[in-house]
Coordinates of C-alpha atoms in Angstrom, one line a residue:
M157 CA -22.1 153.8 129.1
A158 CA -19.7 151.7 126.8
R159 CA -22.7 149.4 125.5
L160 CA -25.1 152.4 125.1
Y161 CA -22.6 154.1 122.6
G162 CA -21.0 150.8 121.2
G163 CA -17.5 151.0 119.4
D164 CA -18.0 154.9 118.4
Y165 CA -17.8 155.6 122.2
N166 CA -14.8 153.7 122.9
R167 CA -12.9 154.8 120.1
T168 CA -13.9 158.6 121.3
V169 CA -12.6 157.7 124.9
L170 CA -9.5 156.1 123.5
S171 CA -8.8 159.1 121.5
L172 CA -8.9 161.4 124.4
T173 CA -7.3 159.2 127.0
A174 CA -4.5 158.1 124.7
P175 CA -2.8 161.7 124.7
L176 CA -3.1 161.9 128.6
A177 CA -1.2 158.3 129.2
P178 CA 2.0 160.2 129.6
Y179 CA 0.4 161.7 132.7
A180 CA -0.7 158.4 134.4
A181 CA 0.7 158.4 138.1
Q182 CA 1.8 161.8 137.8
T183 CA 0.6 165.2 140.0
V184 CA -0.7 167.6 137.4
V185 CA -2.6 171.1 137.8
V186 CA -5.5 171.4 135.6
G187 CA -6.9 174.8 134.8
V188 CA -11.1 174.1 135.2
S189 CA -13.0 177.2 133.9
G190 CA -16.2 175.2 134.2
G191 CA -16.5 174.7 130.3
A192 CA -17.2 171.5 128.5
D193 CA -13.4 171.2 127.6
S194 CA -11.8 171.7 131.0
V195 CA -14.7 169.5 132.7
A196 CA -14.0 166.7 130.1
L197 CA -10.0 167.0 130.7
L198 CA -10.7 167.0 134.7
L199 CA -12.7 163.5 134.2
A200 CA -10.7 162.0 131.4
L201 CA -7.3 162.5 133.6
R202 CA -8.9 160.5 136.4
Q203 CA -9.7 157.9 134.3
V204 CA -5.9 157.5 133.3
R205 CA -5.4 157.6 137.1
A206 CA -3.3 160.9 137.3
T207 CA -3.3 162.7 140.4
V208 CA -5.2 165.7 140.0
V209 CA -5.5 169.3 141.6
A210 CA -7.8 171.7 139.8
A211 CA -7.3 175.2 139.6
H212 CA -10.5 177.7 139.2
L213 CA -9.6 181.5 138.7
D214 CA -12.7 184.0 139.0
H215 CA -11.6 187.0 136.9
A216 CA -14.2 189.1 138.3
L217 CA -15.4 190.3 134.8
R218 CA -19.1 188.8 134.8
P219 CA -21.6 188.9 137.6
E220 CA -22.1 185.1 137.5
A221 CA -18.5 184.7 137.7
A222 CA -18.8 183.6 141.3
E223 CA -21.4 181.3 140.8
D224 CA -19.1 179.6 138.1
A225 CA -16.2 179.2 141.0
R226 CA -18.9 177.5 143.2
W227 CA -20.2 174.9 140.6
V228 CA -16.5 174.1 139.8
Q229 CA -15.9 173.6 143.8
D230 CA -19.0 171.2 143.8
L231 CA -18.1 169.5 140.9
C232 CA -14.6 168.7 142.4
A233 CA -15.8 167.6 145.8
R234 CA -18.1 165.2 143.9
V235 CA -15.5 163.7 141.8
D236 CA -12.9 163.6 144.9
V237 CA -10.5 166.2 143.5
P238 CA -8.9 168.8 145.3
C239 CA -9.6 172.5 144.0
E240 CA -7.8 175.6 144.4
V241 CA -9.9 178.7 143.9
A242 CA -9.0 182.4 143.6
R243 CA -10.4 185.8 142.5
V244 CA -8.5 188.6 141.2
D245 CA -10.1 191.6 139.6
V246 CA -8.4 191.4 135.9
G247 CA -10.1 194.7 134.8
A248 CA -8.4 196.6 137.5
V249 CA -5.1 194.9 136.8
A250 CA -5.4 195.7 133.0
A251 CA -5.8 199.3 133.9
R252 CA -2.9 199.7 136.3
R253 CA -0.7 197.8 134.1
G254 CA -1.5 199.3 130.6
W255 CA -2.3 195.8 129.3
N256 CA -5.4 195.0 127.1
L257 CA -8.4 192.9 128.9
E258 CA -7.7 189.6 127.2
D259 CA -3.9 189.9 127.8
A260 CA -4.2 190.6 131.4
A261 CA -6.6 187.5 132.0
R262 CA -4.1 185.7 130.3
R263 CA -1.2 186.6 132.3
V264 CA -3.2 186.5 135.6
R265 CA -4.5 183.2 135.0
Y266 CA -1.1 181.4 134.0
E267 CA 0.4 183.4 137.0
F268 CA -2.4 181.6 139.3
L269 CA -1.8 178.3 137.7
G270 CA 2.1 178.6 138.3
R271 CA 1.3 179.2 141.9
V272 CA -1.1 176.3 142.4
A273 CA 1.3 173.9 140.8
R274 CA 4.5 175.1 142.9
K275 CA 2.1 174.4 145.9
A276 CA 1.0 171.1 144.6
G277 CA 4.5 170.0 143.5
A278 CA 2.8 169.4 140.0
S279 CA 5.1 168.0 137.3
A280 CA 2.8 170.0 134.8
I281 CA 0.0 172.2 134.5
L282 CA -2.6 171.1 131.9
T283 CA -5.3 173.5 129.8
A284 CA -7.8 172.0 127.7
H285 CA -7.3 173.7 124.2
T286 CA -8.7 171.9 121.4
R287 CA -8.4 171.4 117.6
R288 CA -11.2 174.1 117.6
D289 CA -9.0 176.6 119.5
Q290 CA -6.2 176.0 117.7
A291 CA -8.0 176.3 114.2
E292 CA -9.4 179.6 115.3
T293 CA -5.9 181.1 116.6
V294 CA -4.1 180.2 113.5
L295 CA -7.2 182.2 111.7
M296 CA -6.9 184.9 113.6
A297 CA -3.2 185.4 113.5
L298 CA -3.7 184.7 109.4
L299 CA -6.0 187.7 109.5
R300 CA -3.6 189.9 111.5
G301 CA -1.0 189.2 109.0
E302 CA 1.3 187.2 111.7
A303 CA 4.6 186.2 109.9
V304 CA 4.5 182.4 111.6
L305 CA 1.3 180.8 112.1
H306 CA 2.2 178.4 114.7
G307 CA -1.1 178.8 116.5
I308 CA -1.1 177.4 120.3
P309 CA 2.0 175.6 121.3
A310 CA 1.4 172.1 122.8
V311 CA 4.3 172.5 125.6
R312 CA 5.8 175.9 126.8
G313 CA 7.4 175.6 129.7
R314 CA 5.5 173.7 132.4
V315 CA 2.2 174.0 130.5
H316 CA 0.9 171.2 128.5
R317 CA -2.1 171.1 126.2
P318 CA -2.3 167.7 125.3
W319 CA -5.8 167.9 123.6
L320 CA -4.8 170.3 120.4
G321 CA -6.0 167.3 118.2
A322 CA -9.0 166.5 119.7
S323 CA -12.4 167.4 118.2
R324 CA -15.0 169.4 120.6
A325 CA -17.8 166.8 119.3
D326 CA -15.8 164.1 120.9
L327 CA -15.5 166.1 124.2
E328 CA -19.4 166.8 124.2
A329 CA -20.1 162.9 123.6
F330 CA -17.7 162.0 126.2
L331 CA -19.5 164.0 129.1
R332 CA -22.9 163.4 127.8
A333 CA -22.2 159.5 128.3
Q334 CA -21.4 160.2 131.7
N335 CA -24.4 162.5 132.1
Q336 CA -22.1 165.3 132.9
E337 CA -23.1 168.9 132.7
W338 CA -20.6 172.0 132.2
R339 CA -21.0 175.7 132.2
E340 CA -21.2 178.1 129.1
D341 CA -19.7 181.4 129.2
P342 CA -22.1 183.9 127.8
T343 CA -19.2 185.7 126.0
N344 CA -18.7 182.6 124.0
A345 CA -22.2 183.7 122.3
D346 CA -20.8 187.5 121.9
P347 CA -19.7 188.3 118.4
S348 CA -18.4 191.7 119.6
Y349 CA -15.5 189.2 120.8
T350 CA -13.3 188.4 117.9
R351 CA -13.0 184.7 118.6
A352 CA -16.7 184.5 119.4
W353 CA -17.4 186.3 115.8
L354 CA -15.1 183.8 114.2
R355 CA -16.7 180.8 115.8
L356 CA -20.3 181.7 115.3
E357 CA -20.3 183.3 111.9
V358 CA -16.9 182.9 110.2
M359 CA -16.0 179.2 111.1
P360 CA -19.9 177.8 110.0
V361 CA -19.4 179.8 106.7
L362 CA -15.9 178.4 105.6
A363 CA -16.5 174.9 106.9
A364 CA -19.7 174.7 104.8
R365 CA -17.4 174.8 101.7
F366 CA -14.5 173.0 103.3
P367 CA -15.7 170.4 105.9
G368 CA -12.1 169.8 106.8
L369 CA -11.3 173.1 107.8
E370 CA -10.2 172.7 111.7
T371 CA -8.1 169.9 110.8
A372 CA -6.4 171.7 107.9
L373 CA -5.9 174.7 110.2
A374 CA -4.7 172.5 113.0
R375 CA -2.3 170.9 110.5
M376 CA -0.8 174.4 109.5
A377 CA 0.0 175.3 112.9
R378 CA 1.6 171.8 113.5
L379 CA 3.8 172.3 110.2
S380 CA 4.6 176.0 110.7
A381 CA 5.6 175.3 114.3
E382 CA 7.9 172.5 113.1
D383 CA 9.2 175.0 110.6
D384 CA 9.7 177.6 113.0
A385 CA 11.6 175.6 115.5
A386 CA 13.9 174.5 112.7
L387 CA 14.5 178.3 111.3
S388 CA 15.1 179.4 114.8
E389 CA 17.5 176.7 115.6
L390 CA 19.5 178.0 112.7
A391 CA 19.3 181.6 113.9
A392 CA 20.5 180.6 117.3
R393 CA 23.9 179.6 115.7
I394 CA 24.5 182.7 114.0
K395 CA 27.6 184.1 115.8
A396 CA 29.3 187.8 116.1
H397 CA 31.2 187.2 113.2
T398 CA 28.7 185.8 110.9
P399 CA 27.7 188.4 108.0
L400 CA 23.9 189.0 108.4
A401 CA 23.7 189.9 105.1
A402 CA 24.4 186.3 103.7
Q403 CA 21.6 185.1 106.1
P404 CA 18.2 183.6 104.4
P405 CA 15.5 186.2 105.1
S406 CA 13.4 183.5 107.4
V407 CA 16.4 182.8 109.5
L408 CA 17.2 186.6 109.8
R409 CA 14.0 187.9 110.7
R410 CA 13.9 184.9 113.6
W411 CA 17.5 185.9 114.6
V412 CA 16.6 189.8 115.4
R413 CA 13.5 188.4 117.0
Q414 CA 15.6 186.6 119.5
E415 CA 18.0 189.5 120.1
L416 CA 14.9 192.0 120.6
V417 CA 13.5 189.6 123.1
G418 CA 16.9 188.8 124.8
A419 CA 17.3 192.5 125.3
G420 CA 14.2 192.7 126.8
L421 CA 12.2 195.0 124.2
S422 CA 8.7 195.0 122.9
F423 CA 8.1 195.1 119.0
H424 CA 5.8 194.9 116.3
A425 CA 5.9 192.0 113.8
D426 CA 6.7 194.8 110.6
Q427 CA 9.5 196.2 112.7
I428 CA 11.3 192.6 112.8
G429 CA 10.8 192.6 109.0
A430 CA 12.2 196.1 108.6
L431 CA 15.2 195.6 110.5
A432 CA 16.1 192.2 109.0
G433 CA 15.6 194.0 105.3
A434 CA 17.9 196.6 106.5
L435 CA 20.7 194.4 107.6
Q436 CA 20.4 192.4 104.5
E437 CA 21.0 195.3 102.5
S438 CA 23.7 197.0 104.9
A439 CA 21.4 199.9 105.0
T440 CA 20.9 202.3 108.0
L441 CA 17.9 202.2 109.8
H442 CA 16.6 204.1 113.0
L443 CA 13.2 202.7 114.9
T444 CA 11.6 203.6 117.9
L445 CA 9.8 200.4 119.4
P446 CA 6.5 200.6 121.3
D447 CA 8.3 201.1 124.6
A448 CA 9.9 204.2 123.2
R449 CA 13.4 202.5 123.2
Q450 CA 15.7 203.1 120.0
V451 CA 17.1 200.2 118.1
T452 CA 19.4 200.7 114.9
A453 CA 20.4 198.5 112.1
T454 CA 23.5 199.9 110.2
G455 CA 26.6 198.5 108.6
G456 CA 25.2 194.8 108.6
K457 CA 25.0 194.9 112.6
L458 CA 21.8 195.6 115.0
Y459 CA 22.1 197.7 117.8
T460 CA 19.7 197.0 120.5
A461 CA 21.0 199.7 123.2
P462 CA 23.2 202.5 122.9
Q463 CA 26.8 202.0 122.2
T464 CA 29.5 202.5 125.0
W465 CA 33.0 203.7 124.1
P466 CA 36.2 203.2 126.2
P467 CA 38.3 206.3 126.8
P468 CA 42.0 206.3 125.4
N469 CA 44.2 203.5 126.6
F470 CA 47.2 205.6 126.3
P471 CA 48.7 208.5 128.0
V472 CA 47.1 211.5 126.7
P473 CA 49.4 214.1 125.1
A474 CA 50.1 217.5 126.9
G475 CA 47.7 220.2 125.3
W476 CA 45.2 217.5 124.0
T477 CA 41.3 217.7 125.6
L478 CA 39.2 214.3 126.2
R479 CA 35.4 215.4 125.1
T480 CA 32.8 214.6 122.7
R481 CA 32.0 215.9 119.3
Q482 CA 30.7 219.4 118.9
P483 CA 29.6 221.2 116.1
G484 CA 32.0 222.3 113.5
D485 CA 34.6 219.3 114.5
R486 CA 36.9 218.2 111.7
I487 CA 39.9 215.7 111.5
R488 CA 42.7 215.7 109.0
L489 CA 43.1 212.5 107.5
P490 CA 45.7 211.4 104.7
A491 CA 43.1 212.0 101.9
G492 CA 41.9 215.5 103.6
T493 CA 40.0 217.3 105.9
R494 CA 36.8 215.5 107.2
K495 CA 33.7 216.7 109.4
L496 CA 33.9 214.6 112.4
S497 CA 29.9 214.0 111.6
D498 CA 30.7 212.5 108.7
L499 CA 33.3 210.2 109.9
L500 CA 31.0 208.8 112.3
T501 CA 28.3 208.0 109.7
D502 CA 30.7 206.5 107.2
A503 CA 31.9 204.2 110.5
K504 CA 28.2 203.2 111.0
V505 CA 28.0 204.6 114.5
P506 CA 24.3 204.4 115.6
R507 CA 22.6 208.0 115.3
E508 CA 21.7 207.9 119.2
S509 CA 25.4 206.6 120.2
R510 CA 27.4 209.6 118.1
D511 CA 27.5 211.9 121.2
A512 CA 28.9 209.4 123.5
V513 CA 32.1 208.6 121.1
P514 CA 35.2 210.1 123.1
V515 CA 37.6 212.3 121.0
L516 CA 40.8 213.8 121.8
V517 CA 41.2 217.4 120.3
S518 CA 44.2 220.0 120.3
T519 CA 44.4 223.4 118.8
A520 CA 44.9 222.0 115.4
G521 CA 41.5 220.1 115.5
V522 CA 40.7 216.2 116.4
Q523 CA 43.4 214.2 116.6
W524 CA 41.6 210.9 117.9
V525 CA 38.3 209.5 117.7
G526 CA 37.4 206.6 120.2
V527 CA 35.5 204.3 117.6
R528 CA 36.3 200.8 117.1
P529 CA 39.0 200.6 115.5
P530 CA 39.7 204.2 116.5
V531 CA 40.7 207.0 113.6
W532 CA 43.9 208.9 114.3
A533 CA 44.4 212.3 112.7
E534 CA 47.3 212.3 110.1
G535 CA 50.5 212.0 112.3
A536 CA 48.8 212.3 115.6
R537 CA 49.6 208.6 116.5
A538 CA 53.2 209.4 116.5
L539 CA 52.8 212.6 118.5
A540 CA 51.0 210.5 121.1
G541 CA 54.0 208.0 120.9
V542 CA 51.3 205.0 120.0
S543 CA 52.6 202.0 117.8
G544 CA 50.4 200.8 114.9
D545 CA 47.6 198.5 115.5
L546 CA 49.0 195.0 115.7
H547 CA 46.7 193.2 113.7
H548 CA 46.6 196.0 111.0
T549 CA 50.5 195.6 110.8
A550 CA 50.1 191.6 111.0
M551 CA 47.9 191.6 108.0
G552 CA 50.3 193.8 106.3
E553 CA 53.0 191.1 106.5
A554 CA 50.3 188.5 105.5
L555 CA 49.6 190.7 102.4
T556 CA 53.2 190.6 101.5
L557 CA 53.3 186.8 101.6
A558 CA 49.9 186.7 99.5
H559 CA 51.8 189.1 96.7
A560 CA 54.3 186.4 96.5
A561 CA 51.9 183.9 96.0
A562 CA 50.8 185.8 93.1
G563 CA 54.0 186.3 91.8
A564 CA 54.6 182.6 92.2
G565 CA 51.4 181.8 90.2
E566 CA 49.6 180.7 93.2
V567 CA 46.3 181.8 94.6
P568 CA 47.2 184.9 96.4
V569 CA 46.6 184.1 100.0
G570 CA 49.4 184.7 102.9
A571 CA 49.0 184.0 106.8
V572 CA 51.2 184.6 109.8
V573 CA 50.6 183.2 113.3
L574 CA 50.9 185.8 116.2
H575 CA 52.3 184.9 119.8
G576 CA 52.5 187.8 122.3
G577 CA 52.6 190.2 119.6
V578 CA 55.4 188.5 117.4
V579 CA 55.1 186.5 114.2
V580 CA 55.9 182.6 115.1
G581 CA 54.7 181.3 111.8
R582 CA 54.4 182.4 108.2
G583 CA 52.8 180.8 105.1
R584 CA 51.5 181.4 101.6
N585 CA 49.7 179.1 99.1
T586 CA 51.9 176.5 97.6
S587 CA 49.4 174.3 96.0
R588 CA 50.6 174.2 92.6
E589 CA 54.1 174.3 92.8
A590 CA 53.8 171.4 95.2
G591 CA 51.2 169.5 93.3
D592 CA 49.2 169.2 96.6
M593 CA 46.1 171.5 96.6
T594 CA 46.1 171.1 100.5
R595 CA 49.0 173.3 101.0
H596 CA 47.3 176.5 101.8
A597 CA 49.0 179.2 103.4
E598 CA 46.9 179.1 106.9
L599 CA 48.3 175.4 107.1
A600 CA 51.8 176.5 106.6
A601 CA 51.7 179.0 109.0
L602 CA 50.2 177.0 111.7
R603 CA 52.9 173.9 111.0
E604 CA 55.8 176.6 111.5
A605 CA 54.3 178.3 114.8
A606 CA 53.8 174.7 116.3
A607 CA 57.4 174.0 115.2
T608 CA 58.6 177.3 116.7
L609 CA 56.8 177.0 119.9
G610 CA 57.5 173.2 120.3
T611 CA 53.8 172.7 120.9
P612 CA 50.9 171.6 118.6
Y613 CA 48.6 173.7 120.7
L614 CA 48.4 177.4 119.8
T615 CA 45.8 178.5 122.4
D616 CA 47.7 181.7 122.9
C617 CA 48.4 182.6 119.4
T618 CA 46.4 184.3 116.7
L619 CA 46.3 183.2 112.9
V620 CA 46.0 186.3 110.7
V621 CA 45.6 185.4 107.0
T622 CA 44.3 187.6 104.1
L623 CA 41.4 185.4 103.1
E624 CA 38.8 184.0 105.3
P625 CA 39.6 180.5 105.9
C626 CA 38.2 177.4 104.0
P627 CA 36.7 174.3 106.2
M628 CA 40.0 172.6 105.9
C629 CA 42.0 175.4 107.2
L630 CA 39.5 176.2 109.9
G631 CA 39.5 172.6 111.0
A632 CA 43.0 172.7 111.4
A633 CA 43.0 175.8 113.5
L634 CA 40.5 174.5 115.5
E635 CA 42.4 170.9 116.1
A636 CA 45.8 173.4 117.1
R637 CA 43.5 175.2 119.7
I638 CA 44.1 178.5 118.0
G639 CA 42.9 181.5 120.4
G640 CA 41.9 183.7 117.7
I641 CA 41.7 184.3 113.7
V642 CA 41.6 187.4 111.7
Y643 CA 40.9 187.4 108.3
G644 CA 40.9 190.2 105.5
A645 CA 38.5 189.6 102.5
A646 CA 35.4 187.3 103.0
N647 CA 35.5 184.2 101.2
P648 CA 31.7 183.6 99.6
R649 CA 32.6 180.4 97.9
A650 CA 34.2 178.4 100.5
G651 CA 34.4 180.4 103.6
A652 CA 34.0 178.7 107.0
L653 CA 33.3 181.7 108.9
G654 CA 29.9 183.1 107.5
G655 CA 30.8 182.3 103.6
V656 CA 29.1 179.3 102.2
L657 CA 28.6 177.7 105.8
D658 CA 29.6 178.8 109.4
V659 CA 31.7 175.8 110.8
L660 CA 31.9 177.6 114.2
A661 CA 28.1 177.3 114.3
A662 CA 28.9 173.8 115.5
H663 CA 30.0 173.2 119.3
W664 CA 33.5 171.8 118.7
G665 CA 34.5 172.2 122.3
H666 CA 37.2 175.1 121.4
T667 CA 35.9 178.5 119.8
P668 CA 38.3 180.8 119.1
T669 CA 37.5 184.7 118.9
V670 CA 37.1 185.9 115.1
L671 CA 37.6 189.0 113.6
G672 CA 36.8 189.9 110.1
G673 CA 37.7 192.8 107.3
V674 CA 41.0 193.6 108.6
R675 CA 42.6 195.5 105.2
A676 CA 39.6 193.7 103.5
A677 CA 39.7 196.1 100.7
E678 CA 43.5 195.3 100.3
A679 CA 43.2 191.8 100.0
A680 CA 40.2 191.6 98.0
R681 CA 42.3 194.0 95.1
L682 CA 44.7 191.8 95.0
L683 CA 42.9 188.7 94.5
K684 CA 40.8 190.3 91.9
A685 CA 43.8 191.8 90.4
T686 CA 45.3 188.1 90.3
F687 CA 42.5 186.6 88.7
R688 CA 42.1 189.2 86.2
Q689 CA 45.6 188.6 84.7
V690 CA 44.6 185.0 85.0
R691 CA 41.6 185.6 82.6
Q692 CA 43.6 188.3 80.3
A693 CA 46.6 185.8 79.6
K694 CA 43.8 183.6 78.4
T695 CA 45.0 180.8 80.0
S696 CA 43.0 177.4 79.8
P697 CA 40.5 177.2 82.6
Q698 CA 41.8 175.6 85.7
T699 CA 40.2 174.9 89.1
H700 CA 40.9 177.7 91.5
E701 CA 40.6 175.6 95.0
R702 CA 39.9 178.8 96.9
D703 CA 38.8 181.4 94.1
P704 CA 36.4 183.7 95.6
V705 CA 35.3 185.7 92.9

């Protein structure tokens, strides 16, 4: 045979067997339909001395399907390959499950291949998809408007497709050289099927003008898959504290997709784009997904399930009643009385979760709303005997230190360290007065806390700082094994918790809890006012190592 076809045949065999070399001496399952691609793969695997188990599924969709099954069994017997055959009424499965026929056939086929692989103890399941299949898949995805044209993956779980770079012409030459026939599925010649229409009527027209069409589309699939893998990895690094609005659209779309898949939700591609857009704009969007489930994007956060709200964690005063909202509910705040419905809207509570928010009411109206953080009516906290929020109070002390820094001509940042609810470390920026640009508020607070507690490790402590820490300060907090970080204003120029870069996206062996936005408006006003005064004083331009504006 090699003499008949000469060097061309040898090159063809090498191009087909080289991708199969990793499977030599392994047990693999091969899906064999009887078509040229799968028959060639079966024979080529025997040439590389793989231990092969053939698997053929009769989908019960064509009258000649049973004959195909017998043909595959005869072939396997002739080449001494064990063969597993099963018949499943795919049409009935599709009707029962509500799947389209093509999707049902794919699911049933791979479930069958998985069963055979487990029974045989196979290391992989191989299918004979080729470059032509890849090109057609990419073109169909393009015409459907899919966002990522990654085509057929080379590996997905135990399913391997080693011939995605192989041409159909090489496979047929390989079979003819061995006088090996194959079966043709008549649906491949029926243009009522989209793939057959592309293959028979569209691809030839395009290839006549662009001879390298298959190769170009396959290359697009490979490069797109590589890009998608890299962007998906970046999306997987997004943490709960990461500001979603700051993410590149391509990363944010993949993060939304990961969240929806993780929640077991089905969706359309345009819904991913719509949710990502709402997150970037901090807009509110309510969507009903194909399975009638509700998702909401609001306030820069994505909610894939209705929110749950804990009941009050304090004794309810006499005369107060715990319930959920009712029409006409109002709450008296320092700035005046507001409708409860407006307050829930401003608090970015998803629409489908608002009726679950617990509220405490008295004859004077709503006294407490169980959102995060909870909202109290004016004077209600004292009536309930509940002290102020610990982080809110600690941030107040950090703000006092920040004002002191501003008064000394420093960048206005202050920090405190809490241990058991008690401040054990304080610090403010002293970079200019010390002539040392590393004298940041966080470092001073961490040093004092370590000295106070007599240990360099602050695992049970929380760092509270008015401005999102820079990489240097976050690194010091990580070295100290700080238990939590609470910050006020975001630092878009040098923030290490989602600003310029999210340092915690890497794996450091220790990850503190992070809460941002505590009294952020006060911290931001102080920063802006300080730098406005600097500009108004017409001082000479200086480098503000932590100037976030």
